[in-house]
PDB file of C-alpha atoms and ligand atoms in Angstrom:
ATOM      1  CA  MET A 976      -0.942 144.134  18.513  1.00 97.00           C
ATOM      2  CA  LYS A 977       0.771 147.291  19.732  1.00 98.00           C
ATOM      3  CA  PHE A 978      -0.121 150.872  18.881  1.00 98.00           C
ATOM      4  CA  ALA A 979       1.194 154.285  20.066  1.00 98.00           C
ATOM      5  CA  VAL A 980       0.945 158.028  19.841  1.00 98.00           C
ATOM      6  CA  LEU A 981       4.214 159.880  19.191  1.00 98.00           C
ATOM      7  CA  GLY A 982       4.835 163.465  20.085  1.00 97.00           C
ATOM      8  CA  ASP A 983       6.653 165.835  22.286  1.00 96.00           C
ATOM      9  CA  PRO A 984       5.110 166.530  24.705  1.00 93.00           C
ATOM     10  CA  VAL A 985       2.789 163.544  24.693  1.00 95.00           C
ATOM     11  CA  ALA A 986       2.320 162.531  28.285  1.00 93.00           C
ATOM     12  CA  HIS A 987      -0.924 164.553  28.516  1.00 90.00           C
ATOM     13  CA  SER A 988      -2.492 162.829  25.452  1.00 94.00           C
ATOM     14  CA  LEU A 989      -5.961 161.281  25.830  1.00 96.00           C
ATOM     15  CA  SER A 990      -5.352 158.980  22.900  1.00 98.00           C
ATOM     16  CA  PRO A 991      -3.978 156.054  25.019  1.00 98.00           C
ATOM     17  CA  ALA A 992      -7.114 155.976  27.300  1.00 98.00           C
ATOM     18  CA  MET A 993      -9.378 156.384  24.229  1.00 98.00           C
ATOM     19  CA  HIS A 994      -7.890 153.601  22.236  1.00 98.00           C
ATOM     20  CA  ALA A 995      -7.584 151.280  25.258  1.00 98.00           C
ATOM     21  CA  ALA A 996     -11.365 151.757  25.707  1.00 98.00           C
ATOM     22  CA  ALA A 997     -11.993 150.907  22.118  1.00 98.00           C
ATOM     23  CA  PHE A 998      -9.849 147.734  22.269  1.00 98.00           C
ATOM     24  CA  GLU A 999     -11.650 146.775  25.529  1.00 98.00           C
ATOM     25  CA  ALA A1000     -15.160 147.376  24.090  1.00 98.00           C
ATOM     26  CA  LEU A1001     -14.316 144.864  21.288  1.00 98.00           C
ATOM     27  CA  GLY A1002     -12.512 142.333  23.543  1.00 98.00           C
ATOM     28  CA  LEU A1003      -9.174 142.916  21.728  1.00 98.00           C
ATOM     29  CA  ASP A1004      -5.999 142.237  23.703  1.00 98.00           C
ATOM     30  CA  TYR A1005      -4.078 145.169  22.204  1.00 98.00           C
ATOM     31  CA  THR A1006      -2.069 148.016  23.684  1.00 98.00           C
ATOM     32  CA  TYR A1007      -1.702 151.664  22.984  1.00 98.00           C
ATOM     33  CA  ASP A1008       1.130 153.663  24.477  1.00 98.00           C
ATOM     34  CA  ALA A1009       2.216 157.381  24.620  1.00 98.00           C
ATOM     35  CA  VAL A1010       5.912 157.632  23.311  1.00 98.00           C
ATOM     36  CA  ARG A1011       7.928 160.933  23.498  1.00 98.00           C
ATOM     37  CA  VAL A1012       9.760 161.390  20.184  1.00 98.00           C
ATOM     38  CA  GLN A1013      11.921 164.446  19.652  1.00 98.00           C
ATOM     39  CA  ALA A1014      11.574 166.492  16.421  1.00 97.00           C
ATOM     40  CA  GLY A1015      14.227 165.387  13.917  1.00 98.00           C
ATOM     41  CA  THR A1016      14.355 161.732  15.101  1.00 98.00           C
ATOM     42  CA  LEU A1017      10.956 160.326  13.724  1.00 98.00           C
ATOM     43  CA  GLY A1018      12.364 158.228  10.947  1.00 98.00           C
ATOM     44  CA  THR A1019      14.768 156.337  13.248  1.00 98.00           C
ATOM     45  CA  ARG A1020      12.185 155.945  15.965  1.00 98.00           C
ATOM     46  CA  LEU A1021       9.606 154.523  13.440  1.00 98.00           C
ATOM     47  CA  LYS A1022      12.095 151.871  12.452  1.00 97.00           C
ATOM     48  CA  GLU A1023      12.799 151.006  16.147  1.00 98.00           C
ATOM     49  CA  LEU A1024       9.052 150.740  16.872  1.00 98.00           C
ATOM     50  CA  GLY A1025       8.543 148.560  13.754  1.00 97.00           C
ATOM     51  CA  HIS A1026      11.252 146.187  15.004  1.00 97.00           C
ATOM     52  CA  LYS A1027       9.572 146.120  18.452  1.00 97.00           C
ATOM     53  CA  GLY A1028       6.427 144.867  16.835  1.00 96.00           C
ATOM     54  CA  TYR A1029       4.266 147.956  16.750  1.00 98.00           C
ATOM     55  CA  ARG A1030       1.515 147.771  14.152  1.00 98.00           C
ATOM     56  CA  GLY A1031       0.528 151.450  13.884  1.00 98.00           C
ATOM     57  CA  VAL A1032       1.108 154.901  15.271  1.00 98.00           C
ATOM     58  CA  ASN A1033      -0.622 158.268  15.592  1.00 98.00           C
ATOM     59  CA  ILE A1034       1.638 161.318  15.146  1.00 98.00           C
ATOM     60  CA  THR A1035       0.979 164.527  17.061  1.00 96.00           C
ATOM     61  CA  VAL A1036       2.728 167.917  17.643  1.00 92.00           C
ATOM     62  CA  PRO A1037       5.499 168.698  16.529  1.00 93.00           C
ATOM     63  CA  LEU A1038       5.926 165.683  14.184  1.00 96.00           C
ATOM     64  CA  LYS A1039       3.069 165.789  11.651  1.00 96.00           C
ATOM     65  CA  GLU A1040       5.026 167.617   8.943  1.00 95.00           C
ATOM     66  CA  GLU A1041       8.196 165.653   9.603  1.00 97.00           C
ATOM     67  CA  ALA A1042       6.139 162.356   9.231  1.00 98.00           C
ATOM     68  CA  LEU A1043       5.384 163.255   5.546  1.00 97.00           C
ATOM     69  CA  GLY A1044       8.974 162.342   4.645  1.00 97.00           C
ATOM     70  CA  ALA A1045       9.140 159.306   6.952  1.00 98.00           C
ATOM     71  CA  CYS A1046       6.377 157.155   5.365  1.00 98.00           C
ATOM     72  CA  ASN A1047       4.521 156.706   2.077  1.00 98.00           C
ATOM     73  CA  ALA A1048       2.006 159.508   2.446  1.00 98.00           C
ATOM     74  CA  ASP A1049      -1.239 159.231   0.521  1.00 98.00           C
ATOM     75  CA  ALA A1050      -2.434 161.983  -1.867  1.00 98.00           C
ATOM     76  CA  PHE A1051      -4.752 163.619   0.737  1.00 97.00           C
ATOM     77  CA  ALA A1052      -1.996 163.821   3.409  1.00 98.00           C
ATOM     78  CA  LEU A1053       0.360 165.357   0.824  1.00 97.00           C
ATOM     79  CA  ARG A1054      -2.250 168.015   0.103  1.00 96.00           C
ATOM     80  CA  CYS A1055      -2.585 168.625   3.843  1.00 96.00           C
ATOM     81  CA  GLY A1056       1.136 168.807   4.253  1.00 95.00           C
ATOM     82  CA  ALA A1057       0.816 166.528   7.322  1.00 95.00           C
ATOM     83  CA  VAL A1058       0.513 162.926   8.339  1.00 97.00           C
ATOM     84  CA  ASN A1059      -1.124 161.898  11.611  1.00 98.00           C
ATOM     85  CA  THR A1060      -1.562 158.053  11.220  1.00 98.00           C
ATOM     86  CA  ILE A1061       0.965 155.486   9.984  1.00 98.00           C
ATOM     87  CA  ASP A1062       0.583 151.690   9.397  1.00 98.00           C
ATOM     88  CA  LEU A1063       4.011 150.410  10.261  1.00 98.00           C
ATOM     89  CA  GLN A1064       3.586 147.205   8.198  1.00 96.00           C
ATOM     90  CA  SER A1065       2.888 149.013   4.817  1.00 97.00           C
ATOM     91  CA  ARG A1066       4.500 152.273   5.923  1.00 97.00           C
ATOM     92  CA  VAL A1067       1.482 154.111   4.385  1.00 98.00           C
ATOM     93  CA  GLY A1068       0.674 157.340   6.100  1.00 98.00           C
ATOM     94  CA  ILE A1069      -2.674 159.253   5.984  1.00 98.00           C
ATOM     95  CA  ASN A1070      -4.297 162.327   7.650  1.00 98.00           C
ATOM     96  CA  THR A1071      -7.414 161.651   9.541  1.00 98.00           C
ATOM     97  CA  ASP A1072      -7.704 165.183  11.029  1.00 97.00           C
ATOM     98  CA  GLY A1073      -9.456 166.575   7.931  1.00 97.00           C
ATOM     99  CA  PRO A1074     -11.919 163.798   7.370  1.00 97.00           C
ATOM    100  CA  GLY A1075     -12.526 163.621  11.163  1.00 98.00           C
ATOM    101  CA  PHE A1076     -13.386 167.235  11.183  1.00 98.00           C
ATOM    102  CA  LEU A1077     -15.938 166.667   8.404  1.00 98.00           C
ATOM    103  CA  GLU A1078     -17.593 164.057  10.796  1.00 97.00           C
ATOM    104  CA  VAL A1079     -17.647 166.784  13.511  1.00 97.00           C
ATOM    105  CA  VAL A1080     -19.435 169.320  11.357  1.00 97.00           C
ATOM    106  CA  ARG A1081     -21.844 166.816   9.806  1.00 96.00           C
ATOM    107  CA  GLY A1082     -25.310 167.716  11.099  1.00 88.00           C
ATOM    108  CA  ILE A1083     -24.283 171.340  12.052  1.00 95.00           C
ATOM    109  CA  GLU A1084     -26.241 173.806  10.088  1.00 93.00           C
ATOM    110  CA  GLY A1085     -24.419 176.083   7.752  1.00 95.00           C
ATOM    111  CA  ARG A1086     -21.820 175.882   4.946  1.00 96.00           C
ATOM    112  CA  GLU A1087     -19.697 179.036   5.616  1.00 98.00           C
ATOM    113  CA  VAL A1088     -16.777 178.535   7.945  1.00 98.00           C
ATOM    114  CA  LEU A1089     -14.583 181.095   9.688  1.00 98.00           C
ATOM    115  CA  LEU A1090     -11.279 179.340  10.170  1.00 98.00           C
ATOM    116  CA  LEU A1091      -9.064 180.928  12.870  1.00 98.00           C
ATOM    117  CA  GLY A1092      -5.427 179.959  12.489  1.00 97.00           C
ATOM    118  CA  ALA A1093      -3.088 178.945   9.675  1.00 96.00           C
ATOM    119  CA  GLY A1094      -0.946 176.321  11.269  1.00 91.00           C
ATOM    120  CA  GLY A1095      -0.773 172.541  10.497  1.00 89.00           C
ATOM    121  CA  SER A1096      -4.220 171.706  11.761  1.00 93.00           C
ATOM    122  CA  ALA A1097      -5.730 174.731   9.970  1.00 96.00           C
ATOM    123  CA  ARG A1098      -4.267 173.478   6.695  1.00 96.00           C
ATOM    124  CA  ALA A1099      -5.695 169.900   7.109  1.00 97.00           C
ATOM    125  CA  LEU A1100      -9.186 171.379   7.915  1.00 98.00           C
ATOM    126  CA  ALA A1101      -9.065 173.922   5.156  1.00 98.00           C
ATOM    127  CA  VAL A1102      -8.177 171.269   2.561  1.00 98.00           C
ATOM    128  CA  ALA A1103     -10.991 168.870   3.766  1.00 98.00           C
ATOM    129  CA  LEU A1104     -13.572 171.705   4.129  1.00 98.00           C
ATOM    130  CA  ARG A1105     -12.956 173.142   0.659  1.00 98.00           C
ATOM    131  CA  GLU A1106     -12.920 169.606  -1.038  1.00 97.00           C
ATOM    132  CA  ALA A1107     -16.313 168.989   0.638  1.00 97.00           C
ATOM    133  CA  GLY A1108     -17.626 172.246  -0.826  1.00 97.00           C
ATOM    134  CA  PHE A1109     -17.697 174.502   2.334  1.00 98.00           C
ATOM    135  CA  GLY A1110     -17.010 178.226   1.990  1.00 98.00           C
ATOM    136  CA  VAL A1111     -13.938 178.967   4.125  1.00 98.00           C
ATOM    137  CA  THR A1112     -12.583 182.374   5.282  1.00 98.00           C
ATOM    138  CA  ILE A1113      -9.277 182.324   7.020  1.00 98.00           C
ATOM    139  CA  TRP A1114      -8.043 184.729   9.758  1.00 98.00           C
ATOM    140  CA  ASN A1115      -4.618 184.344  11.303  1.00 98.00           C
ATOM    141  CA  ARG A1116      -2.548 186.540  13.668  1.00 97.00           C
ATOM    142  CA  ASN A1117       0.148 186.650  11.108  1.00 97.00           C
ATOM    143  CA  PRO A1118      -1.855 187.652   8.078  1.00 98.00           C
ATOM    144  CA  ASP A1119       0.793 186.493   5.492  1.00 98.00           C
ATOM    145  CA  ARG A1120       0.224 182.945   6.537  1.00 97.00           C
ATOM    146  CA  ALA A1121      -3.564 183.323   6.208  1.00 98.00           C
ATOM    147  CA  ALA A1122      -3.181 184.730   2.658  1.00 98.00           C
ATOM    148  CA  SER A1123      -0.818 181.946   1.601  1.00 97.00           C
ATOM    149  CA  LEU A1124      -3.094 179.102   3.072  1.00 97.00           C
ATOM    150  CA  ALA A1125      -6.139 180.711   1.446  1.00 98.00           C
ATOM    151  CA  ALA A1126      -4.529 180.947  -1.933  1.00 98.00           C
ATOM    152  CA  SER A1127      -3.493 177.264  -1.755  1.00 97.00           C
ATOM    153  CA  VAL A1128      -6.871 175.947  -0.999  1.00 97.00           C
ATOM    154  CA  GLY A1129      -9.139 178.342  -2.838  1.00 98.00           C
ATOM    155  CA  ALA A1130     -10.404 180.078   0.338  1.00 98.00           C
ATOM    156  CA  SER A1131     -10.827 183.708   1.305  1.00 98.00           C
ATOM    157  CA  TRP A1132      -8.821 185.489   3.927  1.00 98.00           C
ATOM    158  CA  THR A1133      -9.141 188.493   6.048  1.00 98.00           C
ATOM    159  CA  GLU A1134      -6.900 190.769   8.032  1.00 97.00           C
ATOM    160  CA  SER A1135      -9.347 191.429  10.920  1.00 97.00           C
ATOM    161  CA  ILE A1136     -11.788 188.867  12.437  1.00 97.00           C
ATOM    162  CA  PRO A1137     -15.122 189.405  10.541  1.00 96.00           C
ATOM    163  CA  THR A1138     -18.315 189.911  12.496  1.00 95.00           C
ATOM    164  CA  GLU A1139     -20.707 188.554   9.782  1.00 96.00           C
ATOM    165  CA  GLY A1140     -20.763 186.104   6.895  1.00 96.00           C
ATOM    166  CA  TYR A1141     -20.191 182.727   8.629  1.00 98.00           C
ATOM    167  CA  ASP A1142     -22.246 179.947  10.386  1.00 98.00           C
ATOM    168  CA  ILE A1143     -19.447 177.986  12.071  1.00 98.00           C
ATOM    169  CA  ALA A1144     -16.309 179.508  13.721  1.00 98.00           C
ATOM    170  CA  VAL A1145     -13.376 177.073  14.284  1.00 98.00           C
ATOM    171  CA  ASN A1146     -10.520 177.926  16.640  1.00 98.00           C
ATOM    172  CA  ALA A1147      -7.473 176.168  15.085  1.00 97.00           C
ATOM    173  CA  THR A1148      -5.084 178.552  16.910  1.00 96.00           C
ATOM    174  CA  SER A1149      -3.173 177.712  20.104  1.00 90.00           C
ATOM    175  CA  SER A1150      -4.899 180.577  21.905  1.00 92.00           C
ATOM    176  CA  SER A1151      -6.863 178.272  24.233  1.00 89.00           C
ATOM    177  CA  LEU A1152      -3.603 176.397  25.129  1.00 86.00           C
ATOM    178  CA  GLN A1153      -2.318 179.705  26.381  1.00 88.00           C
ATOM    179  CA  GLY A1154      -5.686 180.509  28.162  1.00 88.00           C
ATOM    180  CA  GLU A1155      -6.242 183.515  25.832  1.00 91.00           C
ATOM    181  CA  SER A1156      -9.626 184.725  24.463  1.00 92.00           C
ATOM    182  CA  LEU A1157     -10.181 185.660  20.810  1.00 96.00           C
ATOM    183  CA  ASP A1158     -11.973 188.929  20.200  1.00 94.00           C
ATOM    184  CA  LEU A1159     -15.057 187.500  18.258  1.00 96.00           C
ATOM    185  CA  ASN A1160     -18.594 188.833  17.878  1.00 95.00           C
ATOM    186  CA  TYR A1161     -20.123 185.613  19.499  1.00 97.00           C
ATOM    187  CA  GLN A1162     -23.680 185.052  18.316  1.00 97.00           C
ATOM    188  CA  PRO A1163     -26.290 182.494  19.580  1.00 97.00           C
ATOM    189  CA  THR A1164     -27.171 181.521  16.045  1.00 97.00           C
ATOM    190  CA  ARG A1165     -23.674 180.244  15.179  1.00 98.00           C
ATOM    191  CA  THR A1166     -21.697 177.149  16.152  1.00 98.00           C
ATOM    192  CA  TYR A1167     -18.208 177.542  17.757  1.00 98.00           C
ATOM    193  CA  ILE A1168     -15.671 174.731  17.605  1.00 98.00           C
ATOM    194  CA  ASP A1169     -12.372 174.763  19.456  1.00 97.00           C
ATOM    195  CA  LEU A1170      -9.703 172.202  18.466  1.00 97.00           C
ATOM    196  CA  TYR A1171      -8.076 172.454  21.842  1.00 94.00           C
ATOM    197  CA  TYR A1172      -9.552 170.505  24.825  1.00 92.00           C
ATOM    198  CA  SER A1173      -9.067 170.414  28.549  1.00 87.00           C
ATOM    199  CA  MET A1174     -10.627 167.737  30.850  1.00 86.00           C
ATOM    200  CA  ASP A1175     -10.621 170.233  33.732  1.00 87.00           C
ATOM    201  CA  SER A1176     -12.684 173.198  32.443  1.00 91.00           C
ATOM    202  CA  ASP A1177     -14.122 174.778  29.332  1.00 94.00           C
ATOM    203  CA  THR A1178     -11.583 176.415  27.037  1.00 95.00           C
ATOM    204  CA  ALA A1179     -11.625 180.198  26.835  1.00 95.00           C
ATOM    205  CA  PHE A1180     -13.150 179.995  23.331  1.00 97.00           C
ATOM    206  CA  VAL A1181     -15.914 177.579  24.355  1.00 97.00           C
ATOM    207  CA  ALA A1182     -16.645 179.554  27.606  1.00 96.00           C
ATOM    208  CA  ASP A1183     -16.947 182.800  25.628  1.00 96.00           C
ATOM    209  CA  ALA A1184     -19.308 181.301  23.010  1.00 98.00           C
ATOM    210  CA  ARG A1185     -21.532 179.607  25.662  1.00 97.00           C
ATOM    211  CA  ALA A1186     -21.677 182.858  27.628  1.00 97.00           C
ATOM    212  CA  ALA A1187     -23.280 184.393  24.466  1.00 97.00           C
ATOM    213  CA  GLY A1188     -25.806 181.493  24.332  1.00 98.00           C
ATOM    214  CA  ALA A1189     -24.114 179.829  21.330  1.00 98.00           C
ATOM    215  CA  HIS A1190     -23.618 176.047  20.679  1.00 97.00           C
ATOM    216  CA  ALA A1191     -19.975 175.299  21.407  1.00 97.00           C
ATOM    217  CA  ILE A1192     -17.936 172.148  21.377  1.00 96.00           C
ATOM    218  CA  ASP A1193     -14.250 171.489  22.281  1.00 96.00           C
ATOM    219  CA  GLY A1194     -11.445 169.395  20.599  1.00 96.00           C
ATOM    220  CA  ARG A1195     -12.571 166.123  22.077  1.00 97.00           C
ATOM    221  CA  GLU A1196     -15.094 165.650  19.233  1.00 97.00           C
ATOM    222  CA  LEU A1197     -12.199 165.936  16.796  1.00 98.00           C
ATOM    223  CA  LEU A1198     -10.034 163.718  18.977  1.00 98.00           C
ATOM    224  CA  VAL A1199     -12.595 160.853  18.867  1.00 98.00           C
ATOM    225  CA  ALA A1200     -13.424 161.257  15.082  1.00 98.00           C
ATOM    226  CA  GLN A1201      -9.753 161.303  13.979  1.00 98.00           C
ATOM    227  CA  GLY A1202      -8.924 158.478  16.339  1.00 98.00           C
ATOM    228  CA  ALA A1203     -11.879 156.370  15.135  1.00 98.00           C
ATOM    229  CA  LEU A1204     -10.689 156.829  11.560  1.00 98.00           C
ATOM    230  CA  SER A1205      -7.096 155.784  12.537  1.00 98.00           C
ATOM    231  CA  PHE A1206      -8.565 152.759  14.247  1.00 98.00           C
ATOM    232  CA  GLU A1207     -10.470 151.738  11.178  1.00 98.00           C
ATOM    233  CA  PHE A1208      -7.403 152.327   8.866  1.00 98.00           C
ATOM    234  CA  TRP A1209      -5.198 150.010  11.010  1.00 98.00           C
ATOM    235  CA  LEU A1210      -7.720 147.346  11.784  1.00 98.00           C
ATOM    236  CA  GLY A1211     -10.385 147.437   8.873  1.00 98.00           C
ATOM    237  CA  ILE A1212     -13.300 147.113  11.390  1.00 98.00           C
ATOM    238  CA  PRO A1213     -15.731 149.826  12.624  1.00 98.00           C
ATOM    239  CA  ALA A1214     -14.401 151.687  15.662  1.00 98.00           C
ATOM    240  CA  PRO A1215     -16.601 151.600  18.766  1.00 98.00           C
ATOM    241  CA  ARG A1216     -17.183 155.400  18.845  1.00 98.00           C
ATOM    242  CA  GLN A1217     -19.523 155.321  21.882  1.00 98.00           C
ATOM    243  CA  ALA A1218     -16.831 153.658  24.012  1.00 98.00           C
ATOM    244  CA  MET A1219     -14.134 156.129  22.757  1.00 98.00           C
ATOM    245  CA  ARG A1220     -16.482 159.110  23.517  1.00 98.00           C
ATOM    246  CA  ARG A1221     -17.075 157.923  26.988  1.00 98.00           C
ATOM    247  CA  ALA A1222     -13.323 157.468  27.597  1.00 98.00           C
ATOM    248  CA  VAL A1223     -12.741 161.204  26.919  1.00 97.00           C
ATOM    249  CA  GLY A1224     -15.757 162.386  29.007  1.00 95.00           C
ATOM    250  CA  LEU A1225     -18.192 162.993  26.184  1.00 95.00           C
TER     251      LEU A1225
HETATM  252  P1  LIG B1482       0.533 175.144  14.938  1.00 67.62           P
HETATM  253  O1  LIG B1482       1.632 175.463  15.854  1.00 67.62           O
HETATM  254  O2  LIG B1482       0.847 174.570  13.597  1.00 67.62           O
HETATM  255  O3  LIG B1482      -0.274 176.577  14.635  1.00 67.62           O
HETATM  256  C1  LIG B1482      -0.563 177.436  15.725  1.00 67.62           C
HETATM  257  C2  LIG B1482      -1.438 178.476  15.206  1.00 67.62           C
HETATM  258  O4  LIG B1482      -1.968 179.282  16.309  1.00 67.62           O
HETATM  259  C3  LIG B1482      -0.936 179.528  14.301  1.00 67.62           C
HETATM  260  O5  LIG B1482      -1.930 179.927  13.306  1.00 67.62           O
HETATM  261  C4  LIG B1482      -0.589 180.639  15.242  1.00 67.62           C
HETATM  262  O6  LIG B1482      -0.582 181.914  14.603  1.00 67.62           O
HETATM  263  C5  LIG B1482      -1.721 180.552  16.064  1.00 67.62           C
HETATM  264  N1  LIG B1482      -1.601 181.161  17.430  1.00 67.62           N
HETATM  265  C6  LIG B1482      -0.613 180.808  18.471  1.00 67.62           C
HETATM  266  N2  LIG B1482      -0.897 181.593  19.514  1.00 67.62           N
HETATM  267  C7  LIG B1482      -1.879 182.413  19.282  1.00 67.62           C
HETATM  268  C8  LIG B1482      -2.536 183.373  20.044  1.00 67.62           C
HETATM  269  N3  LIG B1482      -2.210 183.695  21.314  1.00 67.62           N
HETATM  270  N4  LIG B1482      -3.573 184.138  19.489  1.00 67.62           N
HETATM  271  C9  LIG B1482      -3.948 183.905  18.280  1.00 67.62           C
HETATM  272  N5  LIG B1482      -3.375 182.932  17.356  1.00 67.62           N
HETATM  273  C10 LIG B1482      -2.331 182.156  17.992  1.00 67.62           C
HETATM  274  O7  LIG B1482      -0.523 174.298  15.771  1.00 67.62           O
HETATM  275  P2  LIG B1482      -1.539 173.222  15.243  1.00 67.62           P
HETATM  276  O8  LIG B1482      -2.194 173.750  14.007  1.00 67.62           O
HETATM  277  O9  LIG B1482      -0.929 171.888  15.102  1.00 67.62           O
HETATM  278  O10 LIG B1482      -2.632 173.119  16.462  1.00 67.62           O
HETATM  279  C11 LIG B1482      -3.463 174.236  16.820  1.00 67.62           C
HETATM  280  C12 LIG B1482      -4.421 173.875  17.855  1.00 67.62           C
HETATM  281  O11 LIG B1482      -5.231 172.700  17.522  1.00 67.62           O
HETATM  282  C13 LIG B1482      -3.708 173.434  19.146  1.00 67.62           C
HETATM  283  O12 LIG B1482      -4.300 173.964  20.311  1.00 67.62           O
HETATM  284  C14 LIG B1482      -3.759 171.907  19.157  1.00 67.62           C
HETATM  285  O13 LIG B1482      -3.818 171.409  20.511  1.00 67.62           O
HETATM  286  C15 LIG B1482      -5.179 171.702  18.531  1.00 67.62           C
HETATM  287  N6  LIG B1482      -5.360 170.419  17.930  1.00 67.62           N
HETATM  288  C16 LIG B1482      -6.378 169.474  18.347  1.00 67.62           C
HETATM  289  C17 LIG B1482      -6.558 168.298  17.775  1.00 67.62           C
HETATM  290  C18 LIG B1482      -7.608 167.403  18.248  1.00 67.62           C
HETATM  291  O14 LIG B1482      -7.650 166.235  17.970  1.00 67.62           O
HETATM  292  N7  LIG B1482      -8.473 167.831  19.101  1.00 67.62           N
HETATM  293  C19 LIG B1482      -5.893 167.930  16.517  1.00 67.62           C
HETATM  294  C20 LIG B1482      -4.853 168.825  16.109  1.00 67.62           C
HETATM  295  C21 LIG B1482      -4.621 170.059  16.780  1.00 67.62           C
HETATM  296  P3  LIG B1482       0.744 182.621  13.905  1.00 67.62           P
HETATM  297  O15 LIG B1482       0.896 182.011  12.614  1.00 67.62           O
HETATM  298  O16 LIG B1482       0.373 184.057  13.902  1.00 67.62           O
HETATM  299  O17 LIG B1482       1.928 182.245  14.832  1.00 67.62           O
END
């Protein structure tokens, strides 16, 4: 069977190495490619890939919203406004970022989350966290987007980053991608989760949190969790999470 991640840019993605490690761990002779797909062309490219015998795809930036209209999105993906996984046989599309993030926070103490960002990923996380009963406060650089996301998921929002009132802070902005720090009151009693990851060094968010003595994790945890759920959706067998973790350096 053939699988792929579609995005633009996509060459940097760790998904091919992670899924190849999963297939190898289970002795499956399957492949997983990175395919550059420009915005606006997803529907056509999905048909092409289906004809070429691809069984399933992951969807990444900037195509997750476009993917909603290019498949039969399930109810959760519709609530998230984004699809990141499609079965090309059934054309069903789902969102594994939200449920994957719930796997990441399982076992972390605290039920109050400060969510930084109001883009596509923040929306999927906000929907999943609220449906799982977490308290969520949203901050975004553009406050209108924070207010609108908060209203749609039943969360709170704030114009300035709060110093108190949360156990887990999640960076769902692109600040780490740009190497920029966020002005937080980092506390050793809290957990800090960056959605972004770099294999070379800690992200600015993770480095700032660790410097304050706090527990901090980067986006590789979510990468593995959402990838494992995609694998299980396509193949219907448990994903070898340990092999997938090792493949991304965890
Ligand atoms: P979007 O483009 O949809 O949203 C970007 C968000 O970042 C917006 O809220 C934007 O605010 C904010 N932002 C951009 N630059 C800055 C800055 N310098 N300071 C503060 N806020 C900023 O992106 P996504 O939601 O798709 O992705 C967000 C991050 O999550 C990315 O780094 C991405 O790589 C990562 N990610 C990781 C995944 C994983 O598996 N590990 C899965 C999905 C995403 P504004 O509205 O004001 O412009």
